[in-house]
Short mmCIF file of C-alpha atoms and ligand atoms in Angstrom, two decimals:
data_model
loop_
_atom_site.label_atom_id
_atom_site.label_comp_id
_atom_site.label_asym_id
_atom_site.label_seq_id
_atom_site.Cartn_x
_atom_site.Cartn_y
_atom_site.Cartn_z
CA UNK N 1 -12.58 33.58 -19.72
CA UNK N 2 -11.24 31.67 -16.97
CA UNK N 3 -13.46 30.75 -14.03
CA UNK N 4 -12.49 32.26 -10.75
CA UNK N 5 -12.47 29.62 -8.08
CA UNK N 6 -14.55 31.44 -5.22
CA UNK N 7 -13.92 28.87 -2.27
CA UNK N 8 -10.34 27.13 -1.64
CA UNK N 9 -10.46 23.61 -0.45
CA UNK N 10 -10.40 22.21 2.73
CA UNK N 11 -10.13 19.32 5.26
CA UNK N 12 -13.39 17.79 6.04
CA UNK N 13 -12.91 17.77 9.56
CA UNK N 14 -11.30 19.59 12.40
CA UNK N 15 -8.81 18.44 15.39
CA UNK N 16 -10.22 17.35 18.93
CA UNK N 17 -7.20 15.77 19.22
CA UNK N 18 -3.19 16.59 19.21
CA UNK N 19 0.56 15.01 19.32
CA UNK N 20 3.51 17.45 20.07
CA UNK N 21 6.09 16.53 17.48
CA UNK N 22 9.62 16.84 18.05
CA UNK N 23 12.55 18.75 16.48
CA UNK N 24 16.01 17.67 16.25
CA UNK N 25 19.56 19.05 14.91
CA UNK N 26 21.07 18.32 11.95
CA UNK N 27 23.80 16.66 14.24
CA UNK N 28 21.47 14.60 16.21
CA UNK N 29 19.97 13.76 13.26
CA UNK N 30 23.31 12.52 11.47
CA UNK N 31 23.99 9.97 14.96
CA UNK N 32 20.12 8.91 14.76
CA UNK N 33 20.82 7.77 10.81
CA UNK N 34 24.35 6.23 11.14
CA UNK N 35 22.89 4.39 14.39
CA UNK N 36 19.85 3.00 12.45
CA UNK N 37 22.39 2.21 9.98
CA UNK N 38 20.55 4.65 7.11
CA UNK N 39 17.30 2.16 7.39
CA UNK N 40 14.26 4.66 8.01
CA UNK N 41 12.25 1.32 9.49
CA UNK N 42 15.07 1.33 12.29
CA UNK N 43 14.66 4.81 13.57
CA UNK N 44 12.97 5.11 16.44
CA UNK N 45 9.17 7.86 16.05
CA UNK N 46 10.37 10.23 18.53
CA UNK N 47 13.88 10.96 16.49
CA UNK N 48 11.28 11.41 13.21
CA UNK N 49 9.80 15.09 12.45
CA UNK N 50 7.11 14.27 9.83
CA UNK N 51 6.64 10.43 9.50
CA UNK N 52 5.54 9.96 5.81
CA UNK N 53 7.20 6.41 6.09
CA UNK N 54 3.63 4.64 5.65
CA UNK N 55 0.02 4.83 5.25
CA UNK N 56 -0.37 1.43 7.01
CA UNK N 57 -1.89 1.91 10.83
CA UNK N 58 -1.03 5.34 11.10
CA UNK N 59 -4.06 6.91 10.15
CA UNK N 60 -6.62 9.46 12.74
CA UNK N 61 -9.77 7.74 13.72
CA UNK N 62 -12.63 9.75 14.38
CA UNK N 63 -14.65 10.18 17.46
CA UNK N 64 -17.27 8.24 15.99
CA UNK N 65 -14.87 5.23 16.37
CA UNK N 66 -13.03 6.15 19.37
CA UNK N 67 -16.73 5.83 20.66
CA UNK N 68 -16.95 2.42 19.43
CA UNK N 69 -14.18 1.57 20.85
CA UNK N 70 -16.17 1.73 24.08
CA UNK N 71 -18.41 -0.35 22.58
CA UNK N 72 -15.51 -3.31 22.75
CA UNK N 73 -17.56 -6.38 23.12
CA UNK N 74 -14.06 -8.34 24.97
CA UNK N 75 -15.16 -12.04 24.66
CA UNK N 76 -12.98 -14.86 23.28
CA UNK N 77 -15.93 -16.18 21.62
CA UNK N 78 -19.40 -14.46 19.15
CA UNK N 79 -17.96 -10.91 20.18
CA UNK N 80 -20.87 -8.73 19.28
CA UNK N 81 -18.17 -6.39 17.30
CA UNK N 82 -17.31 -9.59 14.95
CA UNK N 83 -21.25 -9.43 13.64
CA UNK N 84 -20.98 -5.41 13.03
CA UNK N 85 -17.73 -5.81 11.11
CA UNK N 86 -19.11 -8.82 9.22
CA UNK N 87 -22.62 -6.68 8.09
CA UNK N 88 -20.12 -3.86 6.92
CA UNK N 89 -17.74 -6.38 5.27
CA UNK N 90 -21.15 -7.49 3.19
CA UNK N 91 -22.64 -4.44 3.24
CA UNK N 92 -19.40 -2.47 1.50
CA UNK N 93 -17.84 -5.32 0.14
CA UNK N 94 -20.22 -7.55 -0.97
CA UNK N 95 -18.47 -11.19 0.18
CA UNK N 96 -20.26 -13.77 1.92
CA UNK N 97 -17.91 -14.99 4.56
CA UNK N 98 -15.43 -12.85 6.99
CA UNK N 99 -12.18 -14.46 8.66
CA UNK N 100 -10.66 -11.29 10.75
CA UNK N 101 -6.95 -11.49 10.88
CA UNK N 102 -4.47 -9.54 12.74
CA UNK N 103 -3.56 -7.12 9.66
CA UNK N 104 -2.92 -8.08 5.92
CA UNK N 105 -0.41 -10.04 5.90
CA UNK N 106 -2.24 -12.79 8.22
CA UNK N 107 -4.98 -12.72 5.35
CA UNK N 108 -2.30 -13.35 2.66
CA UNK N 109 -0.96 -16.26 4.93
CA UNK N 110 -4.14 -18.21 4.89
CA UNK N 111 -4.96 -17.92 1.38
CA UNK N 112 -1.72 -18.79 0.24
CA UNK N 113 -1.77 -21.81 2.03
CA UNK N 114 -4.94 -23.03 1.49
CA UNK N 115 -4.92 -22.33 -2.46
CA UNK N 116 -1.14 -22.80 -3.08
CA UNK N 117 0.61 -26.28 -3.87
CA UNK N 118 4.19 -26.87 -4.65
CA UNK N 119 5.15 -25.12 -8.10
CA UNK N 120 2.36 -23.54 -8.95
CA UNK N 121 1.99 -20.29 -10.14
CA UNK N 122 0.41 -17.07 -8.52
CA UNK N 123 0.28 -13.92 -11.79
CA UNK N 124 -0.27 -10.80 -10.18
CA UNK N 125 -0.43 -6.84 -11.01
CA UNK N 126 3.02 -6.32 -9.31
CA UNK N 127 4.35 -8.12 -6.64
CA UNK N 128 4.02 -6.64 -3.52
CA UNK N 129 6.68 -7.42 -0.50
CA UNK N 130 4.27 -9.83 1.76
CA UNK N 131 2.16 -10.93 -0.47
CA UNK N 132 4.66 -12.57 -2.82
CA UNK N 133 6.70 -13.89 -0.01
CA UNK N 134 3.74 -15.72 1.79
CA UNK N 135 3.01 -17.25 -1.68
CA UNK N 136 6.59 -18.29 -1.96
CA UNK N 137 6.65 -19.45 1.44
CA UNK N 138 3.58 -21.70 0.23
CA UNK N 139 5.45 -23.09 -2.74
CA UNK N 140 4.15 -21.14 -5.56
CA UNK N 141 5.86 -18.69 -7.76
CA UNK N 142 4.97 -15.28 -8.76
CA UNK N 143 4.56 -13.96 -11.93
CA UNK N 144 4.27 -10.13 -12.91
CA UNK N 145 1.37 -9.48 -15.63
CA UNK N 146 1.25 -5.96 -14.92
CA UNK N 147 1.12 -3.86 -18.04
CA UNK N 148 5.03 -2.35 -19.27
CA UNK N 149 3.17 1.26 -18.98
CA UNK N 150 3.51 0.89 -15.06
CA UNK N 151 7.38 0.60 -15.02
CA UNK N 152 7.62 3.73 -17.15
CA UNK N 153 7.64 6.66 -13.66
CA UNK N 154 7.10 8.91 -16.80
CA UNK N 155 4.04 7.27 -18.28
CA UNK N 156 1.14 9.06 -17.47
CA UNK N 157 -1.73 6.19 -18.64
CA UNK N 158 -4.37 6.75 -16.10
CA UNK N 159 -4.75 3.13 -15.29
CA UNK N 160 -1.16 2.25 -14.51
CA UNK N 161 -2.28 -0.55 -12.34
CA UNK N 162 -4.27 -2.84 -15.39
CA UNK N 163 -3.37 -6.51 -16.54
CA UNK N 164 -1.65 -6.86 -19.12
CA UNK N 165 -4.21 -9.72 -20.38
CA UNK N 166 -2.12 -11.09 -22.81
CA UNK N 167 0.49 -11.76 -21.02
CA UNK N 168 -1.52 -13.21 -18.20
CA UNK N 169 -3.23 -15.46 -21.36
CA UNK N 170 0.58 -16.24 -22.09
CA UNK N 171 1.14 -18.08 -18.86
CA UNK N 172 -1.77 -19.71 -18.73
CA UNK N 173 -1.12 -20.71 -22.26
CA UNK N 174 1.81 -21.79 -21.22
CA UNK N 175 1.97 -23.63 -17.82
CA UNK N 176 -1.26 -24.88 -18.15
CA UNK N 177 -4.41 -23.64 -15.91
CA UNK N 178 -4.36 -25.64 -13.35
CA UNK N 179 -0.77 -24.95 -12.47
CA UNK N 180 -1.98 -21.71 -11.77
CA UNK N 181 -3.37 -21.38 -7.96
CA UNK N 182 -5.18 -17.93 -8.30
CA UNK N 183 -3.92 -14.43 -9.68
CA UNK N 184 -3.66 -11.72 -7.61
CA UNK N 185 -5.37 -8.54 -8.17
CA UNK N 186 -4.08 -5.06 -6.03
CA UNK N 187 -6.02 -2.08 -5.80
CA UNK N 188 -4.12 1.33 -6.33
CA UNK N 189 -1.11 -0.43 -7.19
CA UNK N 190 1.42 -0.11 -4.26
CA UNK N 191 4.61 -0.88 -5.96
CA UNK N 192 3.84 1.14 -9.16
CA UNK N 193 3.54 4.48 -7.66
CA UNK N 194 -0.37 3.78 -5.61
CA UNK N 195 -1.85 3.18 -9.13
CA UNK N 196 -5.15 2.49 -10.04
CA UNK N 197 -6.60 -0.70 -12.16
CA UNK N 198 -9.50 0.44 -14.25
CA UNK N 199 -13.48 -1.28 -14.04
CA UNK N 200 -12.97 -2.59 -17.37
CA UNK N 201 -9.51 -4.07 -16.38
CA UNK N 202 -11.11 -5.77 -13.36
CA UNK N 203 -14.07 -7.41 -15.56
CA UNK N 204 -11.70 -8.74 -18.83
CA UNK N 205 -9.10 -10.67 -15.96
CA UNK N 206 -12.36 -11.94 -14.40
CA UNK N 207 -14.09 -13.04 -17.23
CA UNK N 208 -10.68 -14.37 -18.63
CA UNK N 209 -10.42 -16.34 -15.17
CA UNK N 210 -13.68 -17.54 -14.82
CA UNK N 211 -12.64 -19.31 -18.42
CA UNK N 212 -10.16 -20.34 -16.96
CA UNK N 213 -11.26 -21.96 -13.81
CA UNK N 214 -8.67 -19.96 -12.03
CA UNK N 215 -9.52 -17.93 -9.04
CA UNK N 216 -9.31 -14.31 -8.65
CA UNK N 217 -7.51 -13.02 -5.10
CA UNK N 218 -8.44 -9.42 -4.30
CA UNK N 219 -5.78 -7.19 -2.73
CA UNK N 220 -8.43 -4.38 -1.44
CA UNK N 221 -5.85 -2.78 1.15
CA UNK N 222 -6.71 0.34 -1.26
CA UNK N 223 -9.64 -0.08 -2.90
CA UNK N 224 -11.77 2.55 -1.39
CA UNK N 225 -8.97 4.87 -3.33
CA UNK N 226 -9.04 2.97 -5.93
CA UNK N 227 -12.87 2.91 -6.64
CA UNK N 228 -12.33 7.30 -6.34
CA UNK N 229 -9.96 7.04 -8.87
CA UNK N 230 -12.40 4.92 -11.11
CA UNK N 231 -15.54 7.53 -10.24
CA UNK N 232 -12.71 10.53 -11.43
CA UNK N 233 -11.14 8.74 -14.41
CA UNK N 234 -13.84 6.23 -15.85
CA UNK N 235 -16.13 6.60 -18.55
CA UNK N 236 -19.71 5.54 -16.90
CA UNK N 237 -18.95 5.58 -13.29
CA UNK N 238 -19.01 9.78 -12.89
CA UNK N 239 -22.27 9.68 -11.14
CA UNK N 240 -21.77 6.65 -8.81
CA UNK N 241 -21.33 6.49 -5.71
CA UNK N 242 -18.06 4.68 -4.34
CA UNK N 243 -20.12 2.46 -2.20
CA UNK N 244 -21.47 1.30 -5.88
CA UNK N 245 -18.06 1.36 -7.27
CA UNK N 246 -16.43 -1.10 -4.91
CA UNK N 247 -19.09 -3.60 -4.98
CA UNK N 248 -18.80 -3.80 -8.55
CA UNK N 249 -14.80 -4.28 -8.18
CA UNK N 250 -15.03 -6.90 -5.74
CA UNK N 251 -17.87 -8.53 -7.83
CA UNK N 252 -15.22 -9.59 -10.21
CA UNK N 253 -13.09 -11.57 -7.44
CA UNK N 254 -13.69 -14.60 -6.05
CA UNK N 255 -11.91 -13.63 -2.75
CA UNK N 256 -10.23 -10.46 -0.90
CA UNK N 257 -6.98 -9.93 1.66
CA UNK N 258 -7.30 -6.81 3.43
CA UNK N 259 -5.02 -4.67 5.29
CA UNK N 260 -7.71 -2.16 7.10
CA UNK N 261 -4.52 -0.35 8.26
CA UNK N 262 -5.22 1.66 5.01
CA UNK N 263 -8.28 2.59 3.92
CA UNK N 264 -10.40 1.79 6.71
CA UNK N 265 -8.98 4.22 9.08
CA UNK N 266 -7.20 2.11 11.84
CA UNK N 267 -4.57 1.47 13.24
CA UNK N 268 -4.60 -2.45 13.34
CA UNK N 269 -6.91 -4.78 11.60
CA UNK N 270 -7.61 -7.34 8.60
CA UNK N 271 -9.51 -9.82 7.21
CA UNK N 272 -10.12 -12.65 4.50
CA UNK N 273 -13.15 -12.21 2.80
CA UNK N 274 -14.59 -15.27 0.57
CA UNK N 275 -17.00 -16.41 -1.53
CA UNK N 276 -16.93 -20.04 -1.52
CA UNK N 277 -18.06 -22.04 1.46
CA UNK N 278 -15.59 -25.17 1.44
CA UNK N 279 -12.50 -22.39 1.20
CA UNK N 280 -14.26 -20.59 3.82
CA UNK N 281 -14.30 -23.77 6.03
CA UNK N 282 -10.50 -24.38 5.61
CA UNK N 283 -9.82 -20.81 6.72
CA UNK N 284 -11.59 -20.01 9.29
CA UNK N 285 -10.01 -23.53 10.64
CA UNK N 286 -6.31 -22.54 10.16
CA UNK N 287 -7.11 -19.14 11.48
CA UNK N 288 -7.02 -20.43 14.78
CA UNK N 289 -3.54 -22.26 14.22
CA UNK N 290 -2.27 -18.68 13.30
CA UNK N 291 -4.39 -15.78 14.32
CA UNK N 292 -7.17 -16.90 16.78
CA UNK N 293 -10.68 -17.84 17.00
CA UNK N 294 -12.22 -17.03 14.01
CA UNK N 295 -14.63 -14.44 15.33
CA UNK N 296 -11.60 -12.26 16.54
CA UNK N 297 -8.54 -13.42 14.10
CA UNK N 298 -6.22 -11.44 16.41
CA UNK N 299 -7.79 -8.73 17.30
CA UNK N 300 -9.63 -7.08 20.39
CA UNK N 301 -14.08 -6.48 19.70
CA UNK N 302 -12.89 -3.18 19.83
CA UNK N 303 -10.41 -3.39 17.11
CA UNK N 304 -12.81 -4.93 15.21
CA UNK N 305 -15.78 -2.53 15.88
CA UNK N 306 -13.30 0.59 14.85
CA UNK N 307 -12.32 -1.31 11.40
CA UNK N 308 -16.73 -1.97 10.89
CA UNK N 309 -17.13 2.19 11.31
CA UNK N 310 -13.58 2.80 9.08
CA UNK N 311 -15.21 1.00 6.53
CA UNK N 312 -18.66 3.16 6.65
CA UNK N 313 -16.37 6.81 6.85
CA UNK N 314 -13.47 5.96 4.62
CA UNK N 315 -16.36 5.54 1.64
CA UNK N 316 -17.37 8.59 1.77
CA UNK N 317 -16.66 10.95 -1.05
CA UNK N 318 -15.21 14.21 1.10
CA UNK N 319 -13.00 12.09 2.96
CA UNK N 320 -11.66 10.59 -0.21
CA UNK N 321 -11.38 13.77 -1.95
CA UNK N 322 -9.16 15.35 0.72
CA UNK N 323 -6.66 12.29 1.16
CA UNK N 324 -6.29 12.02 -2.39
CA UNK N 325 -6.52 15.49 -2.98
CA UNK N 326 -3.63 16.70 0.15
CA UNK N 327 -1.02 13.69 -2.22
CA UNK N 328 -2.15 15.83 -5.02
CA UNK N 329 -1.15 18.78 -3.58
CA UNK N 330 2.17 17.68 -2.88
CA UNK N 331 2.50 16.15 -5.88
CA UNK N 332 1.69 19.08 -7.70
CA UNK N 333 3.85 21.56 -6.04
CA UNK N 334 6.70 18.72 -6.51
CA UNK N 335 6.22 18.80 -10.26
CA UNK N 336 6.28 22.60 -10.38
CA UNK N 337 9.67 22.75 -9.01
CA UNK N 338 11.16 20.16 -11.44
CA UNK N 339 11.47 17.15 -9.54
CA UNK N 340 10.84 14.39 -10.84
CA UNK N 341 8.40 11.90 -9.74
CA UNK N 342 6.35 8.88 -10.39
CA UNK N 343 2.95 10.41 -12.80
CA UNK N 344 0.22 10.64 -12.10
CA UNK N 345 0.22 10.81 -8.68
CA UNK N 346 -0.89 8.22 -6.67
CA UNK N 347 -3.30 7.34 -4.52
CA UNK N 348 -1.61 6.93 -1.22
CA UNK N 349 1.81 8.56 -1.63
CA UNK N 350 4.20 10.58 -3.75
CA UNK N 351 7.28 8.30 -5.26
CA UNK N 352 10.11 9.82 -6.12
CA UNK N 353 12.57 8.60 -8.88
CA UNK N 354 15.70 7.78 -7.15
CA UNK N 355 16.99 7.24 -10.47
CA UNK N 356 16.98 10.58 -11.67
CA UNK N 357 18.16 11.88 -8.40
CA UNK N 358 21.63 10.01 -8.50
CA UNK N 359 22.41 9.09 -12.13
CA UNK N 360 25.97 8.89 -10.63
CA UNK N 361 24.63 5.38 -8.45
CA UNK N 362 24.53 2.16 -9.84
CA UNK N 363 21.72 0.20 -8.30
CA UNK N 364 23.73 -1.76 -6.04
CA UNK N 365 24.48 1.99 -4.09
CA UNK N 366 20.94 1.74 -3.32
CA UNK N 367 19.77 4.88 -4.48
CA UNK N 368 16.29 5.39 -3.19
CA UNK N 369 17.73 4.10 0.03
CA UNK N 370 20.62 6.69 -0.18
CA UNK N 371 17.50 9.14 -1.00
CA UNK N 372 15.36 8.49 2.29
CA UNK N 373 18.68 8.84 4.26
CA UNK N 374 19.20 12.00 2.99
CA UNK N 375 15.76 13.31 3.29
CA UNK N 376 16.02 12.19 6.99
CA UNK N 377 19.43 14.22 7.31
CA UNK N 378 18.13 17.54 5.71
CA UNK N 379 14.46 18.06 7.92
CA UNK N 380 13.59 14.95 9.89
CA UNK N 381 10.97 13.33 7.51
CA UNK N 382 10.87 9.95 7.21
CA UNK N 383 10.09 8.12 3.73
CA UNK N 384 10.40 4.53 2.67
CA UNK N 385 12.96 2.98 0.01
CA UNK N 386 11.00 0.96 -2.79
CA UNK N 387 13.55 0.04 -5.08
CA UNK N 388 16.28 -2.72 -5.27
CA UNK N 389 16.00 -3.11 -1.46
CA UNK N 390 12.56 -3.90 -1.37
CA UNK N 391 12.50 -6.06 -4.23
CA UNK N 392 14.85 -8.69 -2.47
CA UNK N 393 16.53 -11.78 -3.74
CA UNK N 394 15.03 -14.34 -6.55
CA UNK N 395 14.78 -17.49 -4.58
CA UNK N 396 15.85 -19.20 -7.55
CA UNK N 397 19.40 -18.00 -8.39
CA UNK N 398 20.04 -15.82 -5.22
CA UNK N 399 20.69 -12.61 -6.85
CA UNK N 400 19.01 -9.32 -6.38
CA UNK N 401 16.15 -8.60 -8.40
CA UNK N 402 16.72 -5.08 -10.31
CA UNK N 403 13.68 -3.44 -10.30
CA UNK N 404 12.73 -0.93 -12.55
CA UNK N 405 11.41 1.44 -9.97
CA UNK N 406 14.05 2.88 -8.36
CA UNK N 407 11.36 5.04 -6.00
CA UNK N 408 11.31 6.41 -2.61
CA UNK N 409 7.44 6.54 -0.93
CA UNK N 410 6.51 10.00 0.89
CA UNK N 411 2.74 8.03 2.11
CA UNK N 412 0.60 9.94 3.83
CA UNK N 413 -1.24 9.29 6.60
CA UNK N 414 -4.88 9.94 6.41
CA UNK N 415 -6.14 12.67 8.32
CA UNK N 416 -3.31 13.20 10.38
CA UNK N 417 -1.09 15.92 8.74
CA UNK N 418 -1.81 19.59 7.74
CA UNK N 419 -1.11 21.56 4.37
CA UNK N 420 1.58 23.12 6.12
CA UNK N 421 3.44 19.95 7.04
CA UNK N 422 2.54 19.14 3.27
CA UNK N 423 4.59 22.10 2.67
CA UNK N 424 7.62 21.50 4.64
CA UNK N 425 7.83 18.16 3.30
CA UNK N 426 8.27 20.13 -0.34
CA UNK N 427 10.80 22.29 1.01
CA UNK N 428 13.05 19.71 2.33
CA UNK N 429 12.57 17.21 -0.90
CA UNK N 430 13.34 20.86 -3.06
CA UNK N 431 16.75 20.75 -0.93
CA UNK N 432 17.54 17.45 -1.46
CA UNK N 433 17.35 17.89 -4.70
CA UNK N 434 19.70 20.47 -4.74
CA UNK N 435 22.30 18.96 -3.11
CA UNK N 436 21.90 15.70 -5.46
CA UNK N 437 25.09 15.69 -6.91
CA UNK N 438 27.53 15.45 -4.15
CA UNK N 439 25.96 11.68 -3.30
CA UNK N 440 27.94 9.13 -3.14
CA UNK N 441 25.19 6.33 -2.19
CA UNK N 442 25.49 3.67 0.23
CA UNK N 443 26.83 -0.32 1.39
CA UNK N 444 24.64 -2.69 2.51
CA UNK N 445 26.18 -4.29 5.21
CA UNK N 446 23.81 -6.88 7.00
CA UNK N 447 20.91 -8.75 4.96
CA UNK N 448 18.37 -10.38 6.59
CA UNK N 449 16.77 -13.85 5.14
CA UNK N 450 12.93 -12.06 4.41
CA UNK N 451 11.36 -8.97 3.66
CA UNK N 452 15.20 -7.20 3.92
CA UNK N 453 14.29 -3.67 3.56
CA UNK N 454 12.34 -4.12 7.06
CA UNK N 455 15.73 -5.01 9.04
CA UNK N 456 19.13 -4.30 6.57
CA UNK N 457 21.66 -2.27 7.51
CA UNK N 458 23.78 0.07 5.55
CA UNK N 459 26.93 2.44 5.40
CA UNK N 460 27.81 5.53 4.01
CA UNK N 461 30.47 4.94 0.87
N1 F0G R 1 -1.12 -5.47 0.41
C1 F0G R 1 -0.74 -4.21 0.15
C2 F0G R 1 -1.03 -3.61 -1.18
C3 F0G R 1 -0.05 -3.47 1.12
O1 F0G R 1 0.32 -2.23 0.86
C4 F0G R 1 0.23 -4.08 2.36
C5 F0G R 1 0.97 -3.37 3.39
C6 F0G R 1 -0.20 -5.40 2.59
C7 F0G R 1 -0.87 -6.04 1.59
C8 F0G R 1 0.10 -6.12 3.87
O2 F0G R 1 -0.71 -5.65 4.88
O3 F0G R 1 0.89 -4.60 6.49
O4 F0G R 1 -1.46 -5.13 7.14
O5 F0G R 1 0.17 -6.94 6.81
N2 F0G R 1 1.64 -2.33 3.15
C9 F0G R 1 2.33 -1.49 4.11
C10 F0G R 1 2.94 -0.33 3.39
C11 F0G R 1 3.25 -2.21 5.01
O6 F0G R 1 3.65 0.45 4.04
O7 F0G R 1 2.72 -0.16 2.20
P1 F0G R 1 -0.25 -5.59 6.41
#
């Protein structure tokens, strides 16, 4: 007989803390949209209802940092916050050295430049949008050795976000290794739908690397998630803890780029984190070119002392449970009613297949972008385009890369929305969905040179 669950689920916290959101009219909506010309990133937050557009500095801290934020230790140099978020970086982490850095993407600058020279290579498990542009920017060229499984949205392998190691042995086969600068590893998989890479994915590129001579580049924006989805899915690591987890996954790296916008429960904040002293030297020199001095890379103490306690709370297994568990929700509730998304669910976010929205639209009438207008349009949520727009031009020949994916990201905050928002958000993608045939997609009408989807412009065809 079937168990009867006695206890539902719930948050593992409660609100000190609110925001008023705002309402707006269909018709206000439609001049918002056309104004921002149908780019989500060029709305302005008070025309947005529920903002599902990202996961990245949007999060809830918790009193427990908004007290450390007291705690700001304001000098230019040896800020007493820098040596907290160093001990946690170590602590949770496991690298030797710490270069902070204004967010991510500062972190992906450095390392591309100090590792990268002129036609080399860079493999990775999917590109994501900064990441392969800095290593671009730096000369080298990116290569995609994710496994096919994770450009299936219907593919339900529970490690979506693995290396394919034979390709990866391909390229090195067949550029030589030391054309290739490092490979890049991401946590929870961004681009494929917030999909995880497995322990024993993690350990057979490493191993294969170390062979190699070739350096392994953590992406751990997500690993926290990640190392969940490892404890949930993995034979062996059931009774770990995720502290345990992620040391062992950044064991098999030589290095890691961090966005703490993510999983470490802040709104701004990054680092480099490295192994090896002479790289460690170089960085924490060019960090001052780019960042600042390299005890504050860009950031205030207090910044830096709310990222140190993010990293101690976002570890913790009832926190993960509930911000993986409130996408699963969605997620689930989005499957019942047919629609069809990227499976399984991620970690971060709930992707919808544009693709099967608007068979009618080529990809060059940008249908995921068409899809977050029109989610916009119908209840005021906001949601992100990954598809052709995101995946920009080759530098090469100029012309768009087609990805596979044809998605549009609902991300999720952590701790900042309630079931019941979580159940709006349904509603209005259940409309959408209804109304999918009358779409007639959209133009793209001014490109900028990088990272388009942040800036373009678009109108209704
Ligand atoms: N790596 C991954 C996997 C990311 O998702 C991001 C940011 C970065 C690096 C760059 O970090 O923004 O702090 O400079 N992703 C955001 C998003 C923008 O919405 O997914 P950053």
């Amino acid at each position: 007989m079937k168990q009867i669950q006695r206890r539902s689920w719930a948050e593992p916290f409660k609100i000190k803390s609110v925001e008023p959101l705002r309402m707006t009219t269909r018709e206000e909506r439609e001049q918002t949209i056309k104004e921002a010309g149908y780019n989500t990133f060029l709305l302005r937050s008070r025309d947005v209802y529920i903002d599902l557009l990202t996961d990245s500095g949007t999060n809830a801290m918790s009193d427990f940092q908004w007290a450390g934020m007291m705690l700001g230790d304001e000098a230019y140099a040896g800020s007493e916050n820098y040596y907290n978020l160093e001990k946690a970086v170590q602590e949770f982490y496991g690298y030797k050295h710490l270069v902070p850095t204004h967010q991510g993407r500062g972190a992906e600058n450095l390392i591309s430049q100090i590792l990268i020279k002129k036609g080399d290579y860079v493999p990775g498990n999917m590109y994501f949008t900064t990441t392969r542009l800095h290593q671009e920017l730096a000369g080298g060229n990116f290569v995609d050795v994710i496994i096919d499984e994770a450009h299936d949205p219907q593919n339900t392998f529970p490690f979506k976000g693995n290396v394919d190691l034979q390709k990866y042995e391909n390229l090195i086969k067949k550029v030589g290794a030391e054309k290739i600068a490092y490979i890049t590893i991401g946590a929870t998989v961004n681009m494929a739908g917030g999909q995880p890479i497995s322990m024993e994915n993690l350990r057979a590129v490493f191993q294969l690397s170390q062979k190699n001579k070739i350096k392994v580049v953590f992406d751990a924006t997500r690993a926290m998630e990640n190392a969940f989805f490892i404890k949930k899915r993995e034979k062996g690591y059931e009774n770990k803890t995720i502290k345990e987890i992620l040391l062992e996954m950044c064991s098999y790296s030589d290095a890691a780029t961090m966005s703490g916008k993510k999983d470490l429960l802040v709104n701004i904040g990054g680092f480099l984190a490295i192994n090896d002293d002479a790289i460690f030297e170089e960085a924490r020199n060019m960090v001052v070119i780019y960042e600042g001095l390299h005890t504050y890379g860009g950031l205030a103490g207090r910044d830096m002392e709310a990222m140190a306690r993010g990293i101690q709370e976002a570890c913790q297994l009832d926190h993960l449970q509930a911000r993986i568990g409130q996408v699963e929700y969605v997620g689930n509730r989005l499957l019942e009613l047919g629609i069809p998304i990227v499976t399984p669910i991620g970690g971060h976010a709930i992707f919808l297949d544009a693709k099967k929205f608007y068979p009618q639209l080529e990809q060059l009438k940008f249908p995921a972008q068409t899809l977050a207008a029109e989610l916009y349009l119908d209840s005021g949520i906001r949601a992100m385009e990954r598809g052709i727009v995101s995946a920009g031009r080759n530098k090469e020949t100029g012309d768009h890369y087609y990805p596979k994916l044809e998605l549009v990201r609902l991300t999720f905050p952590r701790r900042v929305y309630t079931q019941a928002h979580c159940d709006v958000t349904v509603e209005s993608v259940y409309e959408v969905w209804q109304n999918r045939e009358s779409v007639k997609g959209l133009k793209m009408i001014y490109e900028p040179k990088y990272l388009r989807f942040f800036q373009a412009r678009f109108e209704k065809l």
